Coordinates of C-alpha atoms in Angstrom, one line a residue:
X1151 CA 133.2 111.1 95.9
X1152 CA 131.8 113.3 93.1
X1153 CA 132.0 112.0 89.6
X1154 CA 132.5 108.5 90.4
X1155 CA 130.6 105.2 90.2
X1156 CA 131.0 103.1 93.5
X1157 CA 129.5 99.9 94.7
X1158 CA 129.2 98.1 98.0
X1159 CA 130.8 94.9 99.3
X1160 CA 128.5 92.0 98.1
X1161 CA 125.5 94.4 97.6
X1162 CA 126.4 97.5 95.5
X1163 CA 124.7 100.8 96.0
X1164 CA 121.8 101.1 93.5
X1165 CA 121.8 104.1 91.1
X1166 CA 118.7 105.3 89.3
X1167 CA 118.4 106.4 85.8
X1168 CA 115.7 106.4 83.1
X1169 CA 116.0 102.7 82.9
X1170 CA 115.4 102.0 86.8
X1171 CA 117.8 101.0 89.3
X1172 CA 120.9 99.2 88.7
X1173 CA 122.8 96.8 91.1
X1174 CA 126.5 96.0 90.8
X1175 CA 128.2 93.5 92.9
X1176 CA 132.2 93.1 93.7
X1177 CA 133.2 91.4 96.7
X1178 CA 136.0 93.0 98.8
X1179 CA 138.6 90.3 98.1
X1180 CA 137.9 91.0 94.3
X1181 CA 139.0 94.6 94.8
X1182 CA 142.6 93.2 95.3
X1183 CA 142.5 90.7 92.5
X1184 CA 141.1 90.3 89.8
X1185 CA 139.3 93.8 89.8
X1186 CA 142.2 95.8 91.4
X1187 CA 143.0 99.4 90.7
X1188 CA 143.1 99.8 86.9
X1189 CA 141.2 96.7 86.0
X1190 CA 138.1 96.8 83.7
X1191 CA 135.0 95.3 85.4
X1192 CA 132.2 94.4 83.1
X1193 CA 128.6 94.7 84.4
X1194 CA 125.3 94.3 82.3
X1195 CA 125.3 96.9 79.5
X1196 CA 128.3 98.9 81.1
X1197 CA 131.9 98.7 81.5
X1198 CA 133.8 100.4 84.5
X1199 CA 137.3 100.6 85.7
X1200 CA 138.3 100.5 89.3
X1201 CA 139.9 103.9 90.3
X1202 CA 143.1 104.7 91.7
X1203 CA 143.9 105.3 95.4
X1204 CA 143.8 109.0 94.8
X1205 CA 139.9 108.6 94.6
X1206 CA 139.5 106.3 97.7
X1207 CA 138.3 107.9 101.1
X1208 CA 141.1 110.1 102.8
X1209 CA 139.8 109.5 106.3
X1210 CA 140.3 105.8 107.2
X1211 CA 138.7 104.4 110.4
X1212 CA 140.9 102.1 112.6
X1213 CA 138.5 99.3 111.8
X1214 CA 139.4 99.7 108.2
X1215 CA 143.0 99.5 108.6
X1216 CA 145.2 96.1 108.6
X1217 CA 148.2 95.7 110.4
X1218 CA 151.1 93.4 109.5
X1219 CA 154.3 94.5 110.6
X1220 CA 156.4 92.0 108.6
X1221 CA 154.7 92.9 105.4
X1222 CA 154.7 96.6 106.0
X1223 CA 158.5 96.5 106.5
X1224 CA 158.9 94.5 103.3
X1225 CA 156.7 97.0 101.2
X1226 CA 157.8 100.0 103.0
X1227 CA 154.5 101.3 104.1
X1228 CA 152.8 102.1 107.5
X1229 CA 149.6 99.9 107.2
X1230 CA 147.1 98.4 104.9
X1231 CA 143.5 99.6 104.2
X1232 CA 140.6 97.6 103.2
X1233 CA 138.8 98.2 100.2
X1234 CA 135.8 100.6 100.8
X1235 CA 132.7 99.0 102.0
X1236 CA 130.4 101.8 101.2
X1237 CA 131.5 102.3 97.7
X1238 CA 134.5 101.1 95.6
X1239 CA 135.4 104.1 93.5
X1240 CA 135.1 103.5 89.6
X1241 CA 135.1 105.5 86.4
X1242 CA 133.5 104.8 83.1
X1243 CA 135.8 103.0 80.4
X1244 CA 136.0 102.6 77.6
X1245 CA 134.4 106.0 76.7
X1246 CA 133.2 104.9 73.2
X1247 CA 129.8 103.2 73.2
X1248 CA 127.3 102.2 70.6
X1249 CA 123.4 101.9 70.3
X1250 CA 122.3 98.2 69.9
X1251 CA 119.3 99.7 67.9
X1252 CA 120.5 102.2 65.4
X1253 CA 124.3 101.2 65.8
X1254 CA 125.3 105.1 66.4
X1255 CA 128.6 105.6 68.2
X1256 CA 129.1 108.2 71.0
X1257 CA 131.6 109.0 73.4
X1258 CA 130.7 109.3 76.9
X1259 CA 132.5 111.2 79.9
X1260 CA 134.7 109.1 82.3
X1261 CA 132.8 110.5 85.1
X1262 CA 129.1 110.1 83.9
X1263 CA 127.1 108.9 86.8
X1264 CA 124.1 107.8 84.5
X1265 CA 124.5 105.2 81.8
X1266 CA 124.1 107.0 78.5
X1267 CA 121.1 106.3 76.2
X1268 CA 121.1 106.8 72.4
X1269 CA 120.0 110.4 71.3
X1270 CA 120.9 109.9 67.6
X1271 CA 119.6 112.2 65.1
X1272 CA 121.4 110.9 62.0
X1273 CA 119.7 108.5 59.8
X1274 CA 122.2 105.9 58.1
X1275 CA 120.4 104.8 54.7
X1276 CA 117.5 103.2 56.5
X1277 CA 114.2 103.3 54.4
X1278 CA 110.6 103.2 55.4
X1279 CA 109.2 105.1 58.6
X1280 CA 112.1 103.8 61.0
X1281 CA 112.3 106.5 63.6
X1282 CA 115.6 108.0 64.9
X1283 CA 116.4 107.0 68.4
X1284 CA 116.5 110.8 69.3
X1285 CA 113.0 111.1 68.4
X1286 CA 111.7 108.4 70.7
X1287 CA 110.5 108.8 74.4
X1288 CA 113.2 108.5 77.0
X1289 CA 111.9 105.3 78.2
X1290 CA 112.2 104.0 74.8
X1291 CA 115.7 104.8 74.0
X1292 CA 118.3 102.1 74.2
X1293 CA 121.2 102.1 76.7
X1294 CA 124.3 102.6 74.9
X1295 CA 126.7 99.5 75.0
X1296 CA 130.5 99.9 75.6
X1297 CA 132.7 98.9 72.6
X1298 CA 134.8 95.6 72.7
X1299 CA 138.0 97.2 71.7
X1300 CA 140.6 99.2 73.4
X1301 CA 144.3 100.3 73.0
X1302 CA 147.1 99.8 75.6
X1303 CA 150.9 99.9 75.9
X1304 CA 153.5 97.7 77.9
X1305 CA 153.9 100.7 80.3
X1306 CA 150.3 99.9 81.8
X1307 CA 148.7 102.8 79.8
X1308 CA 145.3 102.3 78.2
X1309 CA 143.0 104.5 76.1
X1310 CA 140.1 104.2 73.8
X1311 CA 140.7 102.6 70.3
X1312 CA 141.1 105.5 67.7
X1313 CA 137.8 104.9 66.1
X1314 CA 137.7 108.0 64.1
X1315 CA 141.2 107.6 62.7
X1316 CA 140.4 103.9 62.1
X1317 CA 137.3 104.6 59.9
X1318 CA 139.1 107.1 57.7
X1319 CA 142.2 105.0 57.2
X1320 CA 143.2 102.2 54.6
X1321 CA 145.6 99.2 55.3
X1322 CA 149.3 100.2 55.0
X1323 CA 148.7 103.8 56.0
X1324 CA 149.8 105.2 59.2
X1325 CA 147.0 106.5 61.4
X1326 CA 148.8 109.9 61.9
X1327 CA 148.7 110.4 58.2
X1328 CA 144.8 110.0 57.8
X1329 CA 142.7 112.8 56.5
X1330 CA 139.7 113.2 58.7
X1331 CA 136.5 114.8 57.7
X1332 CA 135.0 117.9 59.3
X1333 CA 132.3 116.3 61.4
X1334 CA 132.8 112.6 61.9
X1335 CA 129.6 110.7 62.8
X1336 CA 130.4 107.0 63.4
X1337 CA 128.4 103.9 63.1
X1338 CA 129.4 100.3 64.6
X1339 CA 128.0 98.0 62.1
X1340 CA 128.2 94.1 62.1
X1341 CA 126.6 91.3 60.1
X1342 CA 125.6 87.7 60.9
X1343 CA 128.9 86.2 60.5
X1344 CA 131.7 85.8 63.0
X1345 CA 135.2 87.4 62.8
X1346 CA 136.5 91.1 62.9
X1347 CA 136.2 91.3 59.1
X1348 CA 132.4 91.3 59.6
X1349 CA 132.5 94.4 61.8
X1350 CA 132.6 97.8 59.9
X1351 CA 133.0 101.2 61.3
X1352 CA 131.6 103.7 59.0
X1353 CA 131.5 107.5 59.0
X1354 CA 127.8 108.7 58.0
X1355 CA 129.4 112.2 57.1
X1356 CA 131.7 111.2 54.3
X1357 CA 130.9 107.6 53.8
X1358 CA 134.3 106.3 54.6
X1359 CA 134.5 102.9 56.4
X1360 CA 136.9 100.1 57.5
X1361 CA 136.5 96.6 58.9
X1362 CA 138.2 95.8 62.1
X1363 CA 140.1 93.0 60.2
X1364 CA 143.9 93.3 61.0
X1365 CA 143.0 95.8 63.9
X1366 CA 144.7 93.5 66.6
X1367 CA 148.0 93.0 64.5
X1368 CA 151.3 94.3 66.0
X1369 CA 151.6 97.4 63.7
X1370 CA 147.9 98.1 63.4
X1371 CA 148.0 101.2 65.2
X1372 CA 151.3 102.5 63.8
X1373 CA 151.7 106.1 63.9
X1374 CA 149.8 106.9 67.0
X1375 CA 152.2 106.9 70.0
X1376 CA 150.9 106.4 73.5
X1377 CA 150.1 109.8 75.4
X1378 CA 150.4 107.9 78.8
X1379 CA 146.6 107.9 79.4
X1380 CA 145.7 106.8 82.9
X1381 CA 141.9 106.9 83.0
X1382 CA 141.8 105.0 86.5
X1383 CA 143.7 108.1 88.0
X1384 CA 141.5 110.7 86.2
X1385 CA 144.2 111.4 83.4
X1386 CA 142.0 110.6 80.6
X1387 CA 143.8 112.7 77.9
X1388 CA 147.2 111.7 78.9
X1389 CA 150.4 114.0 79.2
X1390 CA 152.5 112.6 76.4
X1391 CA 154.8 110.9 78.8
X1392 CA 155.1 107.5 76.8
X1393 CA 156.7 107.0 73.5
X1394 CA 155.7 103.2 72.9
X1395 CA 153.3 102.3 70.3
X1396 CA 149.8 101.0 71.5
X1397 CA 148.2 97.8 70.4
X1398 CA 144.6 96.8 70.1
X1399 CA 143.1 94.5 72.8
X1400 CA 139.6 93.2 73.5
X1401 CA 138.1 94.5 76.4
X1402 CA 137.9 91.1 78.3
X1403 CA 141.4 89.9 77.3
X1404 CA 143.3 88.3 79.8
X1405 CA 146.5 90.1 79.0
X1406 CA 145.0 93.4 79.5
X1407 CA 145.7 93.2 83.1
X1408 CA 148.0 91.5 85.4
X1409 CA 147.5 92.0 89.0
X1410 CA 150.7 92.5 91.3
X1411 CA 149.5 91.3 94.6
X1412 CA 151.6 89.6 97.5
X1413 CA 150.4 87.5 100.1
X1414 CA 151.8 86.9 103.6
X1415 CA 151.2 84.6 106.4
X1416 CA 150.4 86.8 109.5
X1417 CA 152.9 85.9 112.5
X1418 CA 151.4 87.2 115.5
X1419 CA 154.1 89.1 117.8
X1420 CA 155.3 87.5 120.9
X1421 CA 154.1 90.7 122.6
X1422 CA 151.2 92.1 121.0
X1423 CA 150.9 95.1 123.5
X1424 CA 154.4 96.0 122.8
X1425 CA 153.9 95.7 119.1
X1426 CA 151.1 98.1 119.0
X1427 CA 152.8 100.7 121.2
X1428 CA 155.9 100.7 118.7
X1429 CA 153.5 100.8 115.9
X1430 CA 151.8 103.9 117.2
X1431 CA 155.0 105.7 118.3
X1432 CA 157.4 104.5 115.6
X1433 CA 157.3 107.9 113.6
X1434 CA 158.0 109.8 116.9
X1435 CA 160.8 107.6 118.1
X1436 CA 162.5 107.7 114.7
X1437 CA 161.8 111.3 113.9
X1438 CA 165.3 112.5 114.7
X1439 CA 168.7 111.3 113.3
X1440 CA 170.4 111.9 116.8
X1441 CA 171.0 108.5 118.3
X1442 CA 170.7 110.1 121.8
X1443 CA 167.4 111.6 121.1
X1444 CA 166.0 108.0 120.1
X1445 CA 167.3 106.6 123.3
X1446 CA 165.8 109.5 125.5
X1447 CA 162.4 108.9 123.6
X1448 CA 162.6 105.2 124.3
X1449 CA 163.3 105.8 127.8
X1450 CA 160.3 108.2 128.1
X1451 CA 158.1 105.8 126.4
X1452 CA 159.4 103.0 128.8
X1453 CA 158.6 105.0 131.7
X1454 CA 155.1 105.9 130.4
X1455 CA 154.0 102.4 129.4
X1456 CA 155.9 100.5 132.1
X1457 CA 157.8 98.3 129.6
X1458 CA 161.4 97.5 129.8
X1459 CA 163.7 99.5 127.3
X1460 CA 165.3 96.4 125.9
X1461 CA 161.9 95.0 125.0
X1462 CA 161.0 98.2 123.1
X1463 CA 164.3 98.1 121.4
X1464 CA 163.9 94.5 120.3
X1465 CA 160.4 94.9 118.8
X1466 CA 161.7 98.2 117.1
X1467 CA 164.8 96.7 115.8
X1468 CA 162.6 93.8 114.5
X1469 CA 160.6 96.0 112.4
X1470 CA 163.3 98.1 111.1
X1471 CA 165.5 95.2 110.1
X1472 CA 162.8 93.0 108.4
X1473 CA 164.5 90.7 105.9
X1474 CA 163.9 92.0 102.4
X1475 CA 164.7 88.6 100.5
X1476 CA 162.1 86.3 99.6
X1477 CA 164.0 83.6 101.2
X1478 CA 164.6 85.2 104.5
X1479 CA 160.9 86.5 104.5
X1480 CA 159.6 83.0 104.2
X1481 CA 162.0 81.3 106.6
X1482 CA 160.1 83.0 109.6
X1483 CA 157.0 81.5 108.4
X1484 CA 158.7 78.2 107.9
X1485 CA 159.9 78.2 111.4
X1486 CA 156.4 79.4 112.9
X1487 CA 154.5 76.6 110.9
X1488 CA 156.6 74.0 112.6
X1489 CA 155.4 75.0 116.0
X1490 CA 158.3 77.2 117.3
X1491 CA 155.8 80.1 117.6
X1492 CA 152.6 78.5 118.6
X1493 CA 149.6 80.8 119.7
X1494 CA 146.7 79.1 121.0
X1495 CA 144.8 82.7 120.9
X1496 CA 145.3 84.7 117.8
X1497 CA 145.7 84.5 114.3
X1498 CA 147.8 81.5 114.0
X1499 CA 147.3 78.3 115.6
X1500 CA 149.6 75.3 114.5
X1501 CA 149.5 71.9 116.1
X1502 CA 152.6 69.7 115.2
X1503 CA 151.5 66.2 114.9
X1504 CA 153.4 63.2 116.8
X1505 CA 155.1 61.5 113.9
X1506 CA 155.0 58.2 116.0
X1507 CA 151.4 58.2 115.1
X1508 CA 151.9 58.0 111.3
X1509 CA 152.5 54.8 109.2
X1510 CA 155.9 53.9 107.7
X1511 CA 155.1 55.3 104.4
X1512 CA 154.7 58.7 105.7
X1513 CA 157.5 58.7 108.0
X1514 CA 160.1 57.8 105.2
X1515 CA 159.5 61.0 103.5
X1516 CA 158.2 63.7 106.0
X1517 CA 160.1 64.8 109.1
X1518 CA 157.3 67.1 110.5
X1519 CA 153.4 67.4 109.8
X1520 CA 151.5 70.3 111.4
X1521 CA 147.8 70.8 111.5
X1522 CA 147.3 74.7 110.9
X1523 CA 143.8 75.0 112.5
X1524 CA 143.7 78.7 111.9
X1525 CA 145.9 81.1 109.9
X1526 CA 145.5 84.5 108.7
X1527 CA 146.6 85.8 105.2
X1528 CA 147.3 89.3 104.3
X1529 CA 146.8 89.9 100.6
X1530 CA 148.0 93.3 99.3
X1531 CA 147.8 94.9 95.9
X1532 CA 151.1 96.5 95.0
X1533 CA 150.7 97.4 91.3
X1534 CA 149.7 96.0 87.8
X1535 CA 150.9 95.5 84.3
X1536 CA 149.5 95.3 80.9
X1537 CA 150.4 93.2 78.0
X1538 CA 152.8 91.0 79.9
X1539 CA 153.5 90.2 83.6
X1540 CA 155.5 92.8 85.6
X1541 CA 159.3 92.3 85.7
X1542 CA 159.6 92.8 89.5
X1543 CA 156.5 91.1 90.9
X1544 CA 157.3 92.2 94.7
X1545 CA 158.1 95.7 94.1
X1546 CA 155.4 98.3 94.8
X1547 CA 154.7 100.4 91.8
X1548 CA 153.2 103.5 93.2
X1549 CA 152.8 105.4 90.0
X1550 CA 150.3 102.9 88.7
X1551 CA 148.2 102.9 92.2
X1552 CA 147.9 106.6 92.6
X1553 CA 148.7 110.0 91.5
X1554 CA 150.8 110.5 94.8
X1555 CA 152.7 108.1 97.0
X1556 CA 150.5 106.8 99.9
X1557 CA 151.8 105.6 103.0
X1558 CA 149.4 102.7 102.9
X1559 CA 148.5 100.0 100.4
X1560 CA 145.0 98.3 99.7
X1561 CA 144.7 94.9 101.2
X1562 CA 142.4 92.1 102.7
X1563 CA 142.7 89.7 105.7
X1564 CA 141.6 86.5 105.1
X1565 CA 141.3 83.7 107.6
X1566 CA 141.5 80.0 106.8
X1567 CA 143.1 76.7 107.7
X1568 CA 145.6 74.5 106.1
X1569 CA 148.3 71.6 106.3
X1570 CA 152.0 72.1 106.7
X1571 CA 154.3 69.3 105.6
X1572 CA 158.0 69.3 106.1
X1573 CA 160.0 67.0 103.8
X1574 CA 162.9 65.1 105.2
X1575 CA 165.8 67.0 104.2
X1576 CA 168.2 64.1 103.9
X1577 CA 166.0 62.1 101.8
X1578 CA 165.4 65.0 99.6
X1579 CA 169.1 65.8 99.2
X1580 CA 169.9 62.2 98.3
X1581 CA 167.4 62.2 95.4
X1582 CA 168.5 65.6 94.2
X1583 CA 172.1 64.9 94.2
X1584 CA 171.7 62.1 91.4
X1585 CA 173.2 62.9 88.2
X1586 CA 170.4 61.8 86.2
X1587 CA 168.2 64.2 88.3
X1588 CA 170.5 67.1 87.9
X1589 CA 170.6 66.6 84.1
X1590 CA 167.0 66.5 83.8
X1591 CA 166.5 70.0 85.2
X1592 CA 169.8 71.7 84.4
X1593 CA 168.9 73.1 80.9
X1594 CA 165.4 74.1 82.2
X1595 CA 166.9 76.0 85.1
X1596 CA 169.6 77.6 82.6
X1597 CA 167.0 78.6 80.1
X1598 CA 164.8 80.2 82.6
X1599 CA 167.7 82.2 84.0
X1600 CA 168.8 83.4 80.3
X1601 CA 165.3 84.2 79.5
X1602 CA 164.9 86.5 82.8
X1603 CA 168.2 88.4 81.8
X1604 CA 167.0 89.0 78.4
X1605 CA 163.6 90.1 79.6
X1606 CA 165.2 92.2 82.4
X1607 CA 163.0 90.3 85.0
X1608 CA 164.0 89.1 88.5
X1609 CA 165.4 85.6 88.4
X1610 CA 163.7 83.2 90.7
X1611 CA 165.6 82.7 94.0
X1612 CA 166.3 79.0 94.7
X1613 CA 165.1 77.4 91.5
X1614 CA 166.4 73.7 91.9
X1615 CA 165.5 70.0 91.5
X1616 CA 164.1 70.2 95.0
X1617 CA 161.6 73.0 94.1
X1618 CA 160.4 71.0 91.0
X1619 CA 159.7 68.2 93.4
X1620 CA 158.1 70.3 96.3
X1621 CA 156.0 72.3 93.8
X1622 CA 154.6 69.4 91.9
X1623 CA 153.8 67.5 95.1
X1624 CA 151.9 70.7 96.2
X1625 CA 149.8 70.7 93.1
X1626 CA 149.1 66.8 93.2
X1627 CA 147.9 67.4 96.6
X1628 CA 145.8 70.2 95.8
X1629 CA 144.2 68.0 93.0
X1630 CA 143.5 65.1 95.5
X1631 CA 142.3 67.2 98.2
X1632 CA 139.8 68.8 96.1
X1633 CA 138.0 65.3 96.2
X1634 CA 138.7 64.7 99.8
X1635 CA 138.2 67.8 102.0
X1636 CA 135.1 69.5 100.6
X1637 CA 136.8 72.4 99.0
X1638 CA 137.3 72.9 95.2
X1639 CA 140.7 73.1 93.7
X1640 CA 140.0 76.9 93.0
X1641 CA 139.6 77.4 96.9
X1642 CA 143.0 76.0 97.8
X1643 CA 146.4 77.7 97.7
X1644 CA 150.0 76.6 98.0
X1645 CA 152.9 78.1 99.6
X1646 CA 156.4 76.5 98.9
X1647 CA 159.3 76.7 101.3
X1648 CA 162.5 75.7 99.4
X1649 CA 166.2 76.7 100.0
X1650 CA 169.3 74.7 100.3
X1651 CA 171.5 77.2 102.1
X1652 CA 173.2 75.8 105.1
X1653 CA 171.7 78.5 107.7
X1654 CA 168.5 78.7 105.9
X1655 CA 167.6 75.2 104.9
X1656 CA 163.8 75.0 104.0
X1657 CA 161.9 72.0 102.4
X1658 CA 158.3 72.2 103.1
X1659 CA 154.9 73.1 101.7
X1660 CA 151.8 74.7 103.1
X1661 CA 148.5 73.8 101.4
X1662 CA 145.8 76.2 102.6
X1663 CA 142.4 77.7 102.1
X1664 CA 141.6 81.3 102.9
X1665 CA 137.9 81.6 102.4
X1666 CA 136.4 81.8 105.8
X1667 CA 135.5 84.6 108.2
X1668 CA 137.2 85.9 111.2
X1669 CA 136.7 82.5 113.0
X1670 CA 138.3 80.4 110.3
X1671 CA 137.0 77.8 108.2
X1672 CA 135.1 74.5 108.8
X1673 CA 138.2 72.1 109.3
X1674 CA 137.8 70.0 106.4
X1675 CA 141.2 70.7 105.1
X1676 CA 143.0 70.7 108.3
X1677 CA 141.5 67.2 109.4
X1678 CA 143.3 65.5 106.2
X1679 CA 146.7 65.9 108.2
X1680 CA 145.2 63.4 110.8
X1681 CA 147.4 60.3 111.0
X1682 CA 144.3 58.0 110.2
X1683 CA 143.7 59.9 106.8
X1684 CA 147.0 61.2 105.8
X1685 CA 148.7 58.2 104.6
X1686 CA 145.9 57.1 102.5
X1687 CA 145.7 60.6 101.1
X1688 CA 149.5 60.4 100.1
X1689 CA 149.2 57.1 98.4
X1690 CA 146.0 58.3 96.4
X1691 CA 148.0 61.5 95.4
X1692 CA 150.9 59.5 94.2
X1693 CA 148.8 57.2 92.3
X1694 CA 147.0 60.0 90.7
X1695 CA 150.2 61.3 89.4
X1696 CA 151.3 58.2 87.7
X1697 CA 149.2 58.4 84.7
X1698 CA 147.9 61.1 82.5
X1699 CA 145.4 60.9 79.8
X1700 CA 147.8 62.7 77.4
X1701 CA 150.5 60.2 78.0
X1702 CA 152.8 59.1 76.5
X1703 CA 153.2 62.7 74.9
X1704 CA 152.8 64.4 78.3
X1705 CA 155.3 62.0 80.0
X1706 CA 157.9 62.4 77.1
X1707 CA 157.6 66.2 76.9
X1708 CA 161.0 68.1 77.1
X1709 CA 159.0 71.4 77.7
X1710 CA 155.4 72.6 77.8
X1711 CA 153.4 75.2 79.3
X1712 CA 154.3 79.0 79.9
X1713 CA 157.8 79.5 78.6
X1714 CA 158.3 75.6 78.1
X1715 CA 159.0 75.5 81.9
X1716 CA 157.1 72.3 82.6
X1717 CA 158.1 68.8 81.7
X1718 CA 155.7 66.1 82.4
X1719 CA 152.9 68.3 83.6
X1720 CA 149.7 69.5 81.7
X1721 CA 146.1 70.3 82.4
X1722 CA 145.2 66.9 82.6
X1723 CA 147.5 65.7 85.5
X1724 CA 149.4 68.5 87.3
X1725 CA 147.9 72.2 86.7
X1726 CA 145.7 73.9 89.2
X1727 CA 143.6 77.1 88.8
X1728 CA 145.9 80.1 88.5
X1729 CA 144.7 81.5 91.9
X1730 CA 146.2 78.8 93.7
X1731 CA 149.6 78.6 92.1
X1732 CA 152.3 81.0 93.3
X1733 CA 154.2 80.4 90.2
X1734 CA 151.7 80.7 87.3
X1735 CA 151.7 77.0 86.7
X1736 CA 155.4 76.7 86.1
X1737 CA 158.2 74.6 87.2
X1738 CA 156.1 71.3 87.3
X1739 CA 157.2 67.7 86.5
X1740 CA 155.4 64.5 87.6
X1741 CA 158.5 62.5 87.0
X1742 CA 160.0 64.5 89.8
X1743 CA 157.6 62.5 92.2
X1744 CA 157.0 59.1 90.7
X1745 CA 159.8 58.6 88.1
X1746 CA 159.2 56.9 84.8
X1747 CA 158.6 53.2 84.4
X1748 CA 162.2 52.6 83.1
X1749 CA 163.8 55.0 85.6
X1750 CA 161.7 55.1 89.0
X1751 CA 164.9 56.6 90.7
X1752 CA 164.2 59.8 88.8
X1753 CA 161.2 60.3 91.3
X1754 CA 161.4 61.3 95.0
X1755 CA 158.9 58.8 95.8
X1756 CA 159.5 56.6 92.7
X1757 CA 160.8 53.2 94.1
X1758 CA 158.1 53.4 96.9
X1759 CA 155.4 53.8 94.0
X1760 CA 157.0 51.0 92.0
X1761 CA 156.6 48.7 95.0
X1762 CA 152.9 49.8 95.4
X1763 CA 152.3 48.8 91.8
X1764 CA 153.7 45.2 92.0

């Protein structure tokens, strides 16, 4: 792939230049998040950006394709593709660099294969016999270092910081009104003190300079409208398609890139052979709008493959009529994890445990417990945003991923294990119907809905008192399991199943790890669902939740965390690593589990925990 940097899975391809060989490492899973398309990847002495899908290999081998019919139907694509093993395409960004020796700033090209070295031939007021970098031998020249600052807008566009305009500007003057000298030669100067005010950008030609103080303020780049630059797609210059103002960000800022990824538990088809046939022939079957033609083609396929027409129709209709809503999508997983679709061989192996073997404490709250000895998770990248999270986190954003729409999306297939817990629906309903419980969460739910309307974001489905309890229980279990099962909390993930609609009732949580190979993981997590261990695990989890080092402030909180959407939940007691939480560490409250000393009934387990403490 000409003009692009590329690296292998685990061991990156080595690239030679005057400084020797360079090795860059990016795992295949990291190519989905956090280093997906459009993300900046920092490597020693250089900064690269993952290129768009238009730069990925056109010819995809069958072994590099991932099939998940449910997820494909949801995202309207044919299949998924693993990140390239022989080289993940990357472009160079930001383009502006500076020499660590003489501080000269130079702009590189987005497709430079070799890390640039300093060739400065301009002296900036240095006395003595100090030599210019351009006069040194090639092996003596320093490698240019990428600058710390970039400019981006809320439409996901990103560009280099306007260094030339900034160096010649003054506070209060719009950058489009700045008078530039004929031949700007910039230097990146910094002193010994910390802070942006100690960084000076100076032009050696005219002597103009300006510190970086105030460069990150909201109106610092006023006058320079965004031109729609998409360097990850090769559109470095932009096409003037955006009218938003840009803001300054530091290259490693967490709000410079928000990955949009979606995960799905793979539910193996009841008949894998029929599913594969439909997958291969789907375009041919549906190629004509005429219903009679479709019937004839199905009949021909039935005769060729020796499979009843009705079976072909059933699988075809399942693919076409896949549920688009999040609730319906998860309902199939919820039913499968309870053992309704057991598969001893394949990518999902669930073992519902006999509840009679569990103690009374566990049986009070759970109607079903399943050991998930093996599961497969498909994790697909569907877009990204900058400055703030995307408004539509489940909608594919093709314009940010590629210059032209593809019929596939990048994804990885990860294997693991887990524990599935189904909460007793009747007990959960009795708790949630208490007036005191409803009132505790009413204002927070209304505030979230109003905020979503104001920001034009999708409102979360089925946000309720029950969701607060299930979500907090999942977090509490993950925090406790990190001490019990051999996996760190960053390796564990949650999946919440919550809905109170009559025909779609769900009340369960899946705690899983997806960090193994094709054979799964080592069983340390799944074994915690064993009757001999689970009850003690549950007791310890609830006892952990009783107290927080930030109490009484945490316990009495009326709103904290992102958007003030948590109550009694902070980093010391309930939050987990962002990679493991579906909701960005929102909608949490310890009181939903254990209540308060004065009102234990506010907790789903409140009265039982109070008895334990007596």
